[in-house]
Amino acid sequence: MPLIPQIRLVCDILPIIVQVMRNMNRTWWGITNYNTLDKLTHAFHMAEIWDKTAEQYTMVEKLLDPQSDLCDCVTDIEENDVLNYLNLLAFKIKYPGITSGNKTLTDNYLSSGVREKRSAGYGFGGGYNFGWKRSLTDFDGFNFNLSDIELLQDVAEKLADGEQVMTEHVDSAEHWKLWRKMVKHGMEESGYYDLAVFMFCMLN
């Protein structure tokens, strides 16, 4: 490998490594219930997403008018379900496996008065799967302004999508293969363009 690309590679990855390593003892930082290698993998993956999205953004800003009908639709997050989806994602992070369809797990949340949240590591498998997938979730009648205890039952039953809790960590070559597959296939190529369009319309 030529020297200059090597230097650029080190300059790009070193800040990511430093950020993860200096926060490695803070249990509340980053993705919780994961080890340091898990967090490094996630951090590098997010950097890759931003890098690929930046490439798309450069093209989008040349082609798209921020006053267009498309941007009007994209920025109406209360009507296009973007806000609802983000609320659901936050719910999944707080209550791992809540939409898995695992009645034992969801009943445990309900019976404990939501005190058992984060009792298992929230994973990026299933619907979330280390990236974005097009969602067909029907949020009709949902009000995420309600308290968690008021929403738990409905989220568990009406928004069930089979998404499981990720229990494997990057602690062996075998588990690394699972994580590598998730990272590699976690986001459709069109997702980078969609994210770039959303960012452009929201920022302009």
Short mmCIF file of C-alpha atoms in Angstrom, two decimals:
data_model
loop_
_atom_site.label_atom_id
_atom_site.label_comp_id
_atom_site.label_asym_id
_atom_site.label_seq_id
_atom_site.Cartn_x
_atom_site.Cartn_y
_atom_site.Cartn_z
CA MET A 1 0.00 0.00 0.00
CA PRO A 2 1.37 3.48 -0.87
CA LEU A 3 2.53 5.57 2.09
CA ILE A 4 0.00 8.43 1.73
CA PRO A 5 -3.11 6.19 1.85
CA GLN A 6 -1.62 4.47 4.91
CA ILE A 7 -1.19 7.81 6.67
CA ARG A 8 -4.72 8.86 5.79
CA LEU A 9 -6.06 5.55 7.08
CA VAL A 10 -4.30 6.00 10.44
CA CYS A 11 -5.53 9.61 10.72
CA ASP A 12 -9.09 8.47 10.04
CA ILE A 13 -9.24 5.57 12.47
CA LEU A 14 -7.13 6.83 15.37
CA PRO A 15 -9.72 9.33 16.68
CA ILE A 16 -12.34 6.57 16.65
CA ILE A 17 -10.09 4.23 18.63
CA VAL A 18 -9.23 6.99 21.12
CA GLN A 19 -12.89 7.89 21.64
CA VAL A 20 -13.90 4.30 22.38
CA MET A 21 -10.90 3.47 24.52
CA ARG A 22 -11.09 6.52 26.76
CA ASN A 23 -14.75 5.74 27.48
CA MET A 24 -14.34 1.99 27.89
CA ASN A 25 -15.00 2.04 31.66
CA ARG A 26 -18.12 4.20 31.38
CA THR A 27 -20.99 1.72 31.33
CA TRP A 28 -23.47 4.38 30.19
CA TRP A 29 -21.40 5.44 27.16
CA GLY A 30 -22.18 4.30 23.61
CA ILE A 31 -23.95 0.98 23.08
CA THR A 32 -24.46 -0.44 26.54
CA ASN A 33 -24.00 -4.06 27.64
CA TYR A 34 -21.28 -4.58 25.04
CA ASN A 35 -17.56 -5.18 25.39
CA THR A 36 -14.83 -2.91 24.01
CA LEU A 37 -14.38 -4.85 20.76
CA ASP A 38 -18.14 -4.69 20.18
CA LYS A 39 -18.03 -0.92 20.65
CA LEU A 40 -15.05 -0.52 18.33
CA THR A 41 -16.81 -2.56 15.66
CA HIS A 42 -19.91 -0.43 16.02
CA ALA A 43 -17.92 2.83 15.94
CA PHE A 44 -16.07 1.83 12.78
CA HIS A 45 -19.33 0.77 11.17
CA MET A 46 -20.95 4.12 11.96
CA ALA A 47 -17.94 5.92 10.50
CA GLU A 48 -18.37 3.86 7.34
CA ILE A 49 -22.05 4.83 7.16
CA TRP A 50 -21.24 8.53 7.47
CA ASP A 51 -18.49 8.23 4.85
CA LYS A 52 -20.77 6.55 2.31
CA THR A 53 -23.60 8.95 3.11
CA ALA A 54 -21.26 11.92 2.58
CA GLU A 55 -20.55 10.67 -0.94
CA GLN A 56 -24.27 10.60 -1.67
CA TYR A 57 -24.82 13.98 -0.03
CA THR A 58 -22.35 15.61 -2.43
CA MET A 59 -24.49 14.41 -5.31
CA VAL A 60 -27.83 15.19 -3.66
CA GLU A 61 -26.97 18.83 -2.93
CA LYS A 62 -26.26 19.35 -6.64
CA LEU A 63 -29.52 17.81 -7.80
CA LEU A 64 -32.16 18.53 -5.16
CA ASP A 65 -33.98 21.78 -4.46
CA PRO A 66 -34.60 22.24 -0.71
CA GLN A 67 -37.92 23.87 -1.62
CA SER A 68 -39.05 20.82 -3.59
CA ASP A 69 -42.14 18.75 -2.84
CA LEU A 70 -39.83 15.89 -1.92
CA CYS A 71 -38.19 17.92 0.84
CA ASP A 72 -41.60 19.06 2.04
CA CYS A 73 -42.55 15.42 2.48
CA VAL A 74 -39.22 14.35 4.00
CA THR A 75 -39.21 17.09 6.63
CA ASP A 76 -42.79 16.42 7.76
CA ILE A 77 -41.55 13.84 10.26
CA GLU A 78 -44.75 13.78 12.30
CA GLU A 79 -46.81 12.72 9.28
CA ASN A 80 -44.32 10.50 7.43
CA ASP A 81 -43.71 8.28 10.50
CA VAL A 82 -39.99 9.10 10.81
CA LEU A 83 -40.58 10.45 14.32
CA ASN A 84 -42.65 7.38 15.24
CA TYR A 85 -39.94 5.07 13.97
CA LEU A 86 -37.27 6.87 15.99
CA ASN A 87 -39.47 6.59 19.09
CA LEU A 88 -39.86 2.87 18.43
CA LEU A 89 -36.12 2.47 17.99
CA ALA A 90 -35.52 4.24 21.32
CA PHE A 91 -38.04 1.87 22.90
CA LYS A 92 -36.16 -1.15 21.54
CA ILE A 93 -32.89 0.15 22.94
CA LYS A 94 -34.43 0.73 26.37
CA TYR A 95 -36.25 -2.61 26.39
CA PRO A 96 -34.18 -5.21 24.51
CA GLY A 97 -36.35 -7.75 22.72
CA ILE A 98 -39.62 -5.90 23.37
CA THR A 99 -40.81 -6.53 19.79
CA SER A 100 -39.34 -10.03 19.54
CA GLY A 101 -42.61 -11.83 20.15
CA ASN A 102 -40.94 -13.55 23.13
CA LYS A 103 -43.85 -13.48 25.58
CA THR A 104 -41.69 -14.50 28.53
CA LEU A 105 -39.42 -11.51 27.98
CA THR A 106 -42.18 -8.99 27.40
CA ASP A 107 -44.20 -10.28 30.37
CA ASN A 108 -41.09 -9.80 32.52
CA TYR A 109 -40.94 -6.13 31.52
CA LEU A 110 -44.62 -5.68 32.28
CA SER A 111 -44.58 -7.48 35.63
CA SER A 112 -41.46 -5.67 36.83
CA GLY A 113 -42.91 -2.25 36.24
CA VAL A 114 -40.28 -1.58 33.54
CA ARG A 115 -37.45 -1.78 36.08
CA GLU A 116 -35.74 -4.58 34.16
CA LYS A 117 -34.89 -2.56 31.07
CA ARG A 118 -31.43 -3.09 29.64
CA SER A 119 -31.28 -6.44 31.43
CA ALA A 120 -29.96 -7.97 28.23
CA GLY A 121 -27.83 -6.48 25.51
CA TYR A 122 -29.81 -4.80 22.77
CA GLY A 123 -28.61 -6.20 19.50
CA PHE A 124 -28.43 -5.04 15.95
CA GLY A 125 -29.86 -8.22 14.53
CA GLY A 126 -33.37 -8.69 13.21
CA GLY A 127 -35.23 -5.62 12.00
CA TYR A 128 -32.58 -3.11 13.03
CA ASN A 129 -29.68 -5.22 11.86
CA PHE A 130 -26.86 -2.70 12.06
CA GLY A 131 -28.55 -0.30 9.71
CA TRP A 132 -31.80 0.82 8.20
CA LYS A 133 -34.33 -1.34 6.47
CA ARG A 134 -37.51 -0.10 4.90
CA SER A 135 -40.22 -0.27 7.53
CA LEU A 136 -43.82 -1.29 6.98
CA THR A 137 -44.71 -0.74 10.63
CA ASP A 138 -48.25 0.55 11.17
CA PHE A 139 -48.20 3.23 13.87
CA ASP A 140 -51.91 4.02 13.57
CA GLY A 141 -53.28 4.95 16.99
CA PHE A 142 -49.90 5.05 18.74
CA ASN A 143 -49.03 7.97 20.97
CA PHE A 144 -45.39 7.86 22.06
CA ASN A 145 -46.03 10.78 24.40
CA LEU A 146 -47.58 8.30 26.83
CA SER A 147 -45.47 6.80 29.61
CA ASP A 148 -43.48 3.65 28.97
CA ILE A 149 -45.66 1.55 31.25
CA GLU A 150 -48.72 2.67 29.28
CA LEU A 151 -47.08 1.75 25.96
CA LEU A 152 -45.24 -1.49 26.76
CA GLN A 153 -48.15 -3.87 26.16
CA ASP A 154 -49.18 -2.32 22.84
CA VAL A 155 -45.59 -2.07 21.57
CA ALA A 156 -44.96 -5.71 22.47
CA GLU A 157 -48.12 -6.98 20.82
CA LYS A 158 -48.96 -4.61 17.96
CA LEU A 159 -45.45 -3.71 16.80
CA ALA A 160 -43.93 -7.19 17.10
CA ASP A 161 -41.42 -7.76 14.29
CA GLY A 162 -39.45 -10.79 15.46
CA GLU A 163 -36.36 -8.74 16.29
CA GLN A 164 -34.25 -10.71 18.74
CA VAL A 165 -31.77 -9.67 21.39
CA MET A 166 -28.17 -9.95 20.23
CA THR A 167 -26.32 -12.03 22.82
CA GLU A 168 -23.06 -12.81 20.98
CA HIS A 169 -20.09 -10.53 21.56
CA VAL A 170 -16.85 -10.08 19.63
CA ASP A 171 -15.01 -12.47 21.92
CA SER A 172 -14.09 -15.24 19.48
CA ALA A 173 -13.40 -15.82 15.80
CA GLU A 174 -16.78 -17.54 15.47
CA HIS A 175 -18.71 -14.61 16.93
CA TRP A 176 -16.70 -12.15 14.85
CA LYS A 177 -18.03 -13.90 11.73
CA LEU A 178 -21.58 -13.11 12.90
CA TRP A 179 -20.76 -9.47 13.54
CA ARG A 180 -18.89 -9.16 10.25
CA LYS A 181 -21.93 -10.48 8.39
CA MET A 182 -24.23 -8.00 10.17
CA VAL A 183 -21.92 -5.09 9.44
CA LYS A 184 -21.48 -6.08 5.81
CA HIS A 185 -25.15 -6.63 5.04
CA GLY A 186 -26.82 -4.38 7.57
CA MET A 187 -27.79 -1.53 5.26
CA GLU A 188 -29.10 -1.52 1.72
CA GLU A 189 -27.08 0.62 -0.69
CA SER A 190 -30.14 2.80 -1.28
CA GLY A 191 -30.15 3.58 2.44
CA TYR A 192 -27.12 5.85 2.11
CA TYR A 193 -28.90 7.89 -0.55
CA ASP A 194 -32.08 8.06 1.55
CA LEU A 195 -30.09 9.25 4.57
CA ALA A 196 -28.32 11.87 2.45
CA VAL A 197 -31.64 13.17 1.12
CA PHE A 198 -33.09 13.34 4.64
CA MET A 199 -30.06 15.24 5.96
CA PHE A 200 -30.05 17.64 3.03
CA CYS A 201 -33.73 18.48 3.36
CA MET A 202 -33.55 18.87 7.15
CA LEU A 203 -30.46 21.07 7.03
CA ASN A 204 -31.50 23.40 4.20
#
